[in-house]
């Protein structure tokens, strides 16, 4: 048992705020949102280019003023969260020679927000040979699916006997597959 008259934290009321609003630093919040957006943009680019899960990629972040300082101070976090190679990450001043050379290379440009961009060199993200093989496999798979669906649509039994909604759905699916196949071929 407990000692009579001793208040237990477990039974205490939740602390209430006075009417004064919680102090917030608008600049810190804005800076954090830029950091979040930068991390999200890099992760999205990794997904879009099918970068292997554990592979660390290089990046050049272009920013200026307090945003550049803030990104530099949180560089370890960015490296970890966006799976970057710590030896191949640079934060450079907007308008500098480094920023201009990063934008001229064969790289994916990510515009995070006004004044903050990131450049991810394609050579570090994609193994060209593996990507070509992956696209060829995808192309072959799509060709097989297109052939199968086109065969079904062209067979008199299906087109005449199936409900019109099902036939239309198959036609739409065929058009989507053909569109995907043309994009894969363009990538090859």
mmCIF file of N, CA, C and O in Angstrom, residues 62-106:
data_model
loop_
_atom_site.group_PDB
_atom_site.id
_atom_site.type_symbol
_atom_site.label_atom_id
_atom_site.label_comp_id
_atom_site.label_asym_id
_atom_site.label_seq_id
_atom_site.Cartn_x
_atom_site.Cartn_y
_atom_site.Cartn_z
ATOM 1 N N UNK A 62 23.043 22.461 -53.379
ATOM 2 C CA UNK A 62 23.322 23.870 -53.647
ATOM 3 C C UNK A 62 22.342 24.701 -52.821
ATOM 4 O O UNK A 62 21.132 24.535 -52.935
ATOM 5 N N UNK A 63 22.879 25.571 -51.977
ATOM 6 C CA UNK A 63 22.042 26.432 -51.135
ATOM 7 C C UNK A 63 22.847 27.675 -50.803
ATOM 8 O O UNK A 63 24.038 27.771 -51.128
ATOM 9 N N UNK A 64 22.212 28.609 -50.131
ATOM 10 C CA UNK A 64 22.958 29.801 -49.735
ATOM 11 C C UNK A 64 22.493 30.292 -48.374
ATOM 12 O O UNK A 64 21.444 29.891 -47.876
ATOM 13 N N UNK A 65 23.319 31.140 -47.785
ATOM 14 C CA UNK A 65 22.974 31.775 -46.521
ATOM 15 C C UNK A 65 22.759 30.806 -45.379
ATOM 16 O O UNK A 65 23.459 29.796 -45.269
ATOM 17 N N UNK A 66 21.760 31.103 -44.548
ATOM 18 C CA UNK A 66 21.536 30.284 -43.350
ATOM 19 C C UNK A 66 21.094 28.865 -43.702
ATOM 20 O O UNK A 66 21.350 27.931 -42.954
ATOM 21 N N UNK A 67 20.432 28.672 -44.876
ATOM 22 C CA UNK A 67 20.017 27.317 -45.269
ATOM 23 C C UNK A 67 21.239 26.443 -45.553
ATOM 24 O O UNK A 67 21.275 25.278 -45.177
ATOM 25 N N UNK A 68 22.235 27.039 -46.214
ATOM 26 C CA UNK A 68 23.467 26.294 -46.491
ATOM 27 C C UNK A 68 24.112 25.886 -45.169
ATOM 28 O O UNK A 68 24.512 24.730 -44.992
ATOM 29 N N UNK A 69 24.196 26.820 -44.229
ATOM 30 C CA UNK A 69 24.798 26.522 -42.916
ATOM 31 C C UNK A 69 24.012 25.442 -42.191
ATOM 32 O O UNK A 69 24.593 24.528 -41.591
ATOM 33 N N UNK A 70 22.679 25.544 -42.241
ATOM 34 C CA UNK A 70 21.833 24.569 -41.542
ATOM 35 C C UNK A 70 22.001 23.172 -42.142
ATOM 36 O O UNK A 70 22.103 22.180 -41.404
ATOM 37 N N UNK A 71 22.040 23.088 -43.476
ATOM 38 C CA UNK A 71 22.208 21.785 -44.133
ATOM 39 C C UNK A 71 23.582 21.213 -43.799
ATOM 40 O O UNK A 71 23.714 20.028 -43.505
ATOM 41 N N UNK A 72 24.612 22.071 -43.821
ATOM 42 C CA UNK A 72 25.956 21.599 -43.462
ATOM 43 C C UNK A 72 25.996 21.079 -42.030
ATOM 44 O O UNK A 72 26.627 20.070 -41.745
ATOM 45 N N UNK A 73 25.302 21.775 -41.119
ATOM 46 C CA UNK A 73 25.350 21.353 -39.709
ATOM 47 C C UNK A 73 24.603 20.036 -39.502
ATOM 48 O O UNK A 73 24.873 19.315 -38.546
ATOM 49 N N UNK A 74 23.676 19.714 -40.401
ATOM 50 C CA UNK A 74 22.913 18.457 -40.284
ATOM 51 C C UNK A 74 23.318 17.446 -41.359
ATOM 52 O O UNK A 74 22.560 16.531 -41.658
ATOM 53 N N UNK A 75 24.518 17.610 -41.896
ATOM 54 C CA UNK A 75 24.947 16.755 -43.003
ATOM 55 C C UNK A 75 24.969 15.274 -42.635
ATOM 56 O O UNK A 75 24.567 14.430 -43.430
ATOM 57 N N UNK A 76 25.410 14.956 -41.401
ATOM 58 C CA UNK A 76 25.432 13.543 -40.980
ATOM 59 C C UNK A 76 24.036 12.939 -41.035
ATOM 60 O O UNK A 76 23.850 11.801 -41.460
ATOM 61 N N UNK A 77 23.031 13.716 -40.608
ATOM 62 C CA UNK A 77 21.646 13.238 -40.641
ATOM 63 C C UNK A 77 21.189 13.031 -42.082
ATOM 64 O O UNK A 77 20.555 12.025 -42.405
ATOM 65 N N UNK A 78 21.531 13.981 -42.960
ATOM 66 C CA UNK A 78 21.144 13.860 -44.363
ATOM 67 C C UNK A 78 21.787 12.624 -44.986
ATOM 68 O O UNK A 78 21.131 11.863 -45.697
ATOM 69 N N UNK A 79 23.065 12.418 -44.700
ATOM 70 C CA UNK A 79 23.802 11.254 -45.226
ATOM 71 C C UNK A 79 23.100 9.964 -44.812
ATOM 72 O O UNK A 79 22.881 9.063 -45.622
ATOM 73 N N UNK A 80 22.695 9.897 -43.534
ATOM 74 C CA UNK A 80 22.054 8.686 -43.029
ATOM 75 C C UNK A 80 20.639 8.517 -43.603
ATOM 76 O O UNK A 80 20.287 7.455 -44.096
ATOM 77 N N UNK A 81 19.843 9.569 -43.549
ATOM 78 C CA UNK A 81 18.435 9.464 -43.953
ATOM 79 C C UNK A 81 18.257 9.272 -45.455
ATOM 80 O O UNK A 81 17.313 8.621 -45.898
ATOM 81 N N UNK A 82 19.150 9.858 -46.253
ATOM 82 C CA UNK A 82 19.018 9.768 -47.713
ATOM 83 C C UNK A 82 19.969 8.737 -48.305
ATOM 84 O O UNK A 82 20.075 8.607 -49.521
ATOM 85 N N UNK A 83 20.691 8.011 -47.451
ATOM 86 C CA UNK A 83 21.668 6.990 -47.878
ATOM 87 C C UNK A 83 22.655 7.560 -48.891
ATOM 88 O O UNK A 83 22.750 7.117 -50.026
ATOM 89 N N UNK A 84 23.380 8.586 -48.430
ATOM 90 C CA UNK A 84 24.395 9.205 -49.279
ATOM 91 C C UNK A 84 25.771 8.707 -48.867
ATOM 92 O O UNK A 84 25.965 8.261 -47.744
ATOM 93 N N UNK A 85 26.725 8.804 -49.780
ATOM 94 C CA UNK A 85 28.106 8.437 -49.487
ATOM 95 C C UNK A 85 28.762 9.640 -48.799
ATOM 96 O O UNK A 85 28.922 10.689 -49.424
ATOM 97 N N UNK A 86 29.128 9.495 -47.507
ATOM 98 C CA UNK A 86 29.657 10.652 -46.779
ATOM 99 C C UNK A 86 30.897 11.278 -47.422
ATOM 100 O O UNK A 86 31.156 12.467 -47.257
ATOM 101 N N UNK A 87 31.659 10.488 -48.178
ATOM 102 C CA UNK A 87 32.872 11.001 -48.820
ATOM 103 C C UNK A 87 32.558 11.722 -50.132
ATOM 104 O O UNK A 87 33.425 12.346 -50.721
ATOM 105 N N UNK A 88 31.307 11.593 -50.612
ATOM 106 C CA UNK A 88 30.969 12.194 -51.902
ATOM 107 C C UNK A 88 29.733 13.091 -51.794
ATOM 108 O O UNK A 88 28.881 13.098 -52.675
ATOM 109 N N UNK A 89 29.649 13.809 -50.681
ATOM 110 C CA UNK A 89 28.550 14.761 -50.492
ATOM 111 C C UNK A 89 29.168 16.133 -50.292
ATOM 112 O O UNK A 89 30.112 16.283 -49.522
ATOM 113 N N UNK A 90 28.621 17.113 -50.990
ATOM 114 C CA UNK A 90 29.104 18.481 -50.826
ATOM 115 C C UNK A 90 27.908 19.414 -50.718
ATOM 116 O O UNK A 90 26.885 19.194 -51.360
ATOM 117 N N UNK A 91 28.062 20.406 -49.871
ATOM 118 C CA UNK A 91 27.065 21.480 -49.802
ATOM 119 C C UNK A 91 27.800 22.726 -50.295
ATOM 120 O O UNK A 91 28.793 23.119 -49.701
ATOM 121 N N UNK A 92 27.332 23.285 -51.404
ATOM 122 C CA UNK A 92 28.050 24.402 -52.023
ATOM 123 C C UNK A 92 27.151 25.632 -52.127
ATOM 124 O O UNK A 92 25.927 25.531 -52.134
ATOM 125 N N UNK A 93 27.793 26.780 -52.207
ATOM 126 C CA UNK A 93 27.088 28.063 -52.288
ATOM 127 C C UNK A 93 26.429 28.219 -53.659
ATOM 128 O O UNK A 93 27.038 27.927 -54.685
ATOM 129 N N UNK A 94 25.179 28.666 -53.673
ATOM 130 C CA UNK A 94 24.475 28.911 -54.936
ATOM 131 C C UNK A 94 25.254 29.945 -55.742
ATOM 132 O O UNK A 94 25.753 30.927 -55.197
ATOM 133 N N UNK A 95 25.389 29.684 -57.049
ATOM 134 C CA UNK A 95 26.092 30.621 -57.917
ATOM 135 C C UNK A 95 27.599 30.417 -57.968
ATOM 136 O O UNK A 95 28.277 31.038 -58.769
ATOM 137 N N UNK A 96 28.127 29.539 -57.119
ATOM 138 C CA UNK A 96 29.580 29.307 -57.105
ATOM 139 C C UNK A 96 29.987 28.426 -58.283
ATOM 140 O O UNK A 96 29.146 27.832 -58.960
ATOM 141 N N UNK A 97 31.316 28.334 -58.509
ATOM 142 C CA UNK A 97 31.821 27.477 -59.588
ATOM 143 C C UNK A 97 31.421 26.025 -59.357
ATOM 144 O O UNK A 97 31.071 25.304 -60.288
ATOM 145 N N UNK A 98 31.477 25.577 -58.076
ATOM 146 C CA UNK A 98 31.115 24.188 -57.758
ATOM 147 C C UNK A 98 29.650 23.934 -58.113
ATOM 148 O O UNK A 98 29.301 22.876 -58.644
ATOM 149 N N UNK A 99 28.793 24.905 -57.801
ATOM 150 C CA UNK A 99 27.364 24.756 -58.108
ATOM 151 C C UNK A 99 27.148 24.676 -59.617
ATOM 152 O O UNK A 99 26.368 23.854 -60.105
ATOM 153 N N UNK A 100 27.871 25.518 -60.355
ATOM 154 C CA UNK A 100 27.735 25.506 -61.814
ATOM 155 C C UNK A 100 28.248 24.206 -62.417
ATOM 156 O O UNK A 100 27.643 23.661 -63.328
ATOM 157 N N UNK A 101 29.364 23.684 -61.897
ATOM 158 C CA UNK A 101 29.893 22.431 -62.454
ATOM 159 C C UNK A 101 28.986 21.257 -62.101
ATOM 160 O O UNK A 101 28.837 20.328 -62.883
ATOM 161 N N UNK A 102 28.344 21.303 -60.927
ATOM 162 C CA UNK A 102 27.415 20.224 -60.548
ATOM 163 C C UNK A 102 26.218 20.208 -61.490
ATOM 164 O O UNK A 102 25.733 19.144 -61.876
ATOM 165 N N UNK A 103 25.767 21.386 -61.898
ATOM 166 C CA UNK A 103 24.585 21.461 -62.759
ATOM 167 C C UNK A 103 24.904 21.098 -64.210
ATOM 168 O O UNK A 103 24.012 20.753 -64.973
ATOM 169 N N UNK A 104 26.188 21.168 -64.582
ATOM 170 C CA UNK A 104 26.558 20.853 -65.961
ATOM 171 C C UNK A 104 26.758 19.362 -66.203
ATOM 172 O O UNK A 104 26.647 18.894 -67.318
ATOM 173 N N UNK A 105 27.061 18.615 -65.151
ATOM 174 C CA UNK A 105 27.325 17.185 -65.308
ATOM 175 C C UNK A 105 26.070 16.410 -65.652
ATOM 176 O O UNK A 105 24.969 16.940 -65.685
ATOM 177 N N UNK A 106 26.254 15.094 -65.891
ATOM 178 C CA UNK A 106 25.132 14.206 -66.196
ATOM 179 C C UNK A 106 24.509 13.792 -64.863
ATOM 180 O O UNK A 106 24.860 12.764 -64.291
#
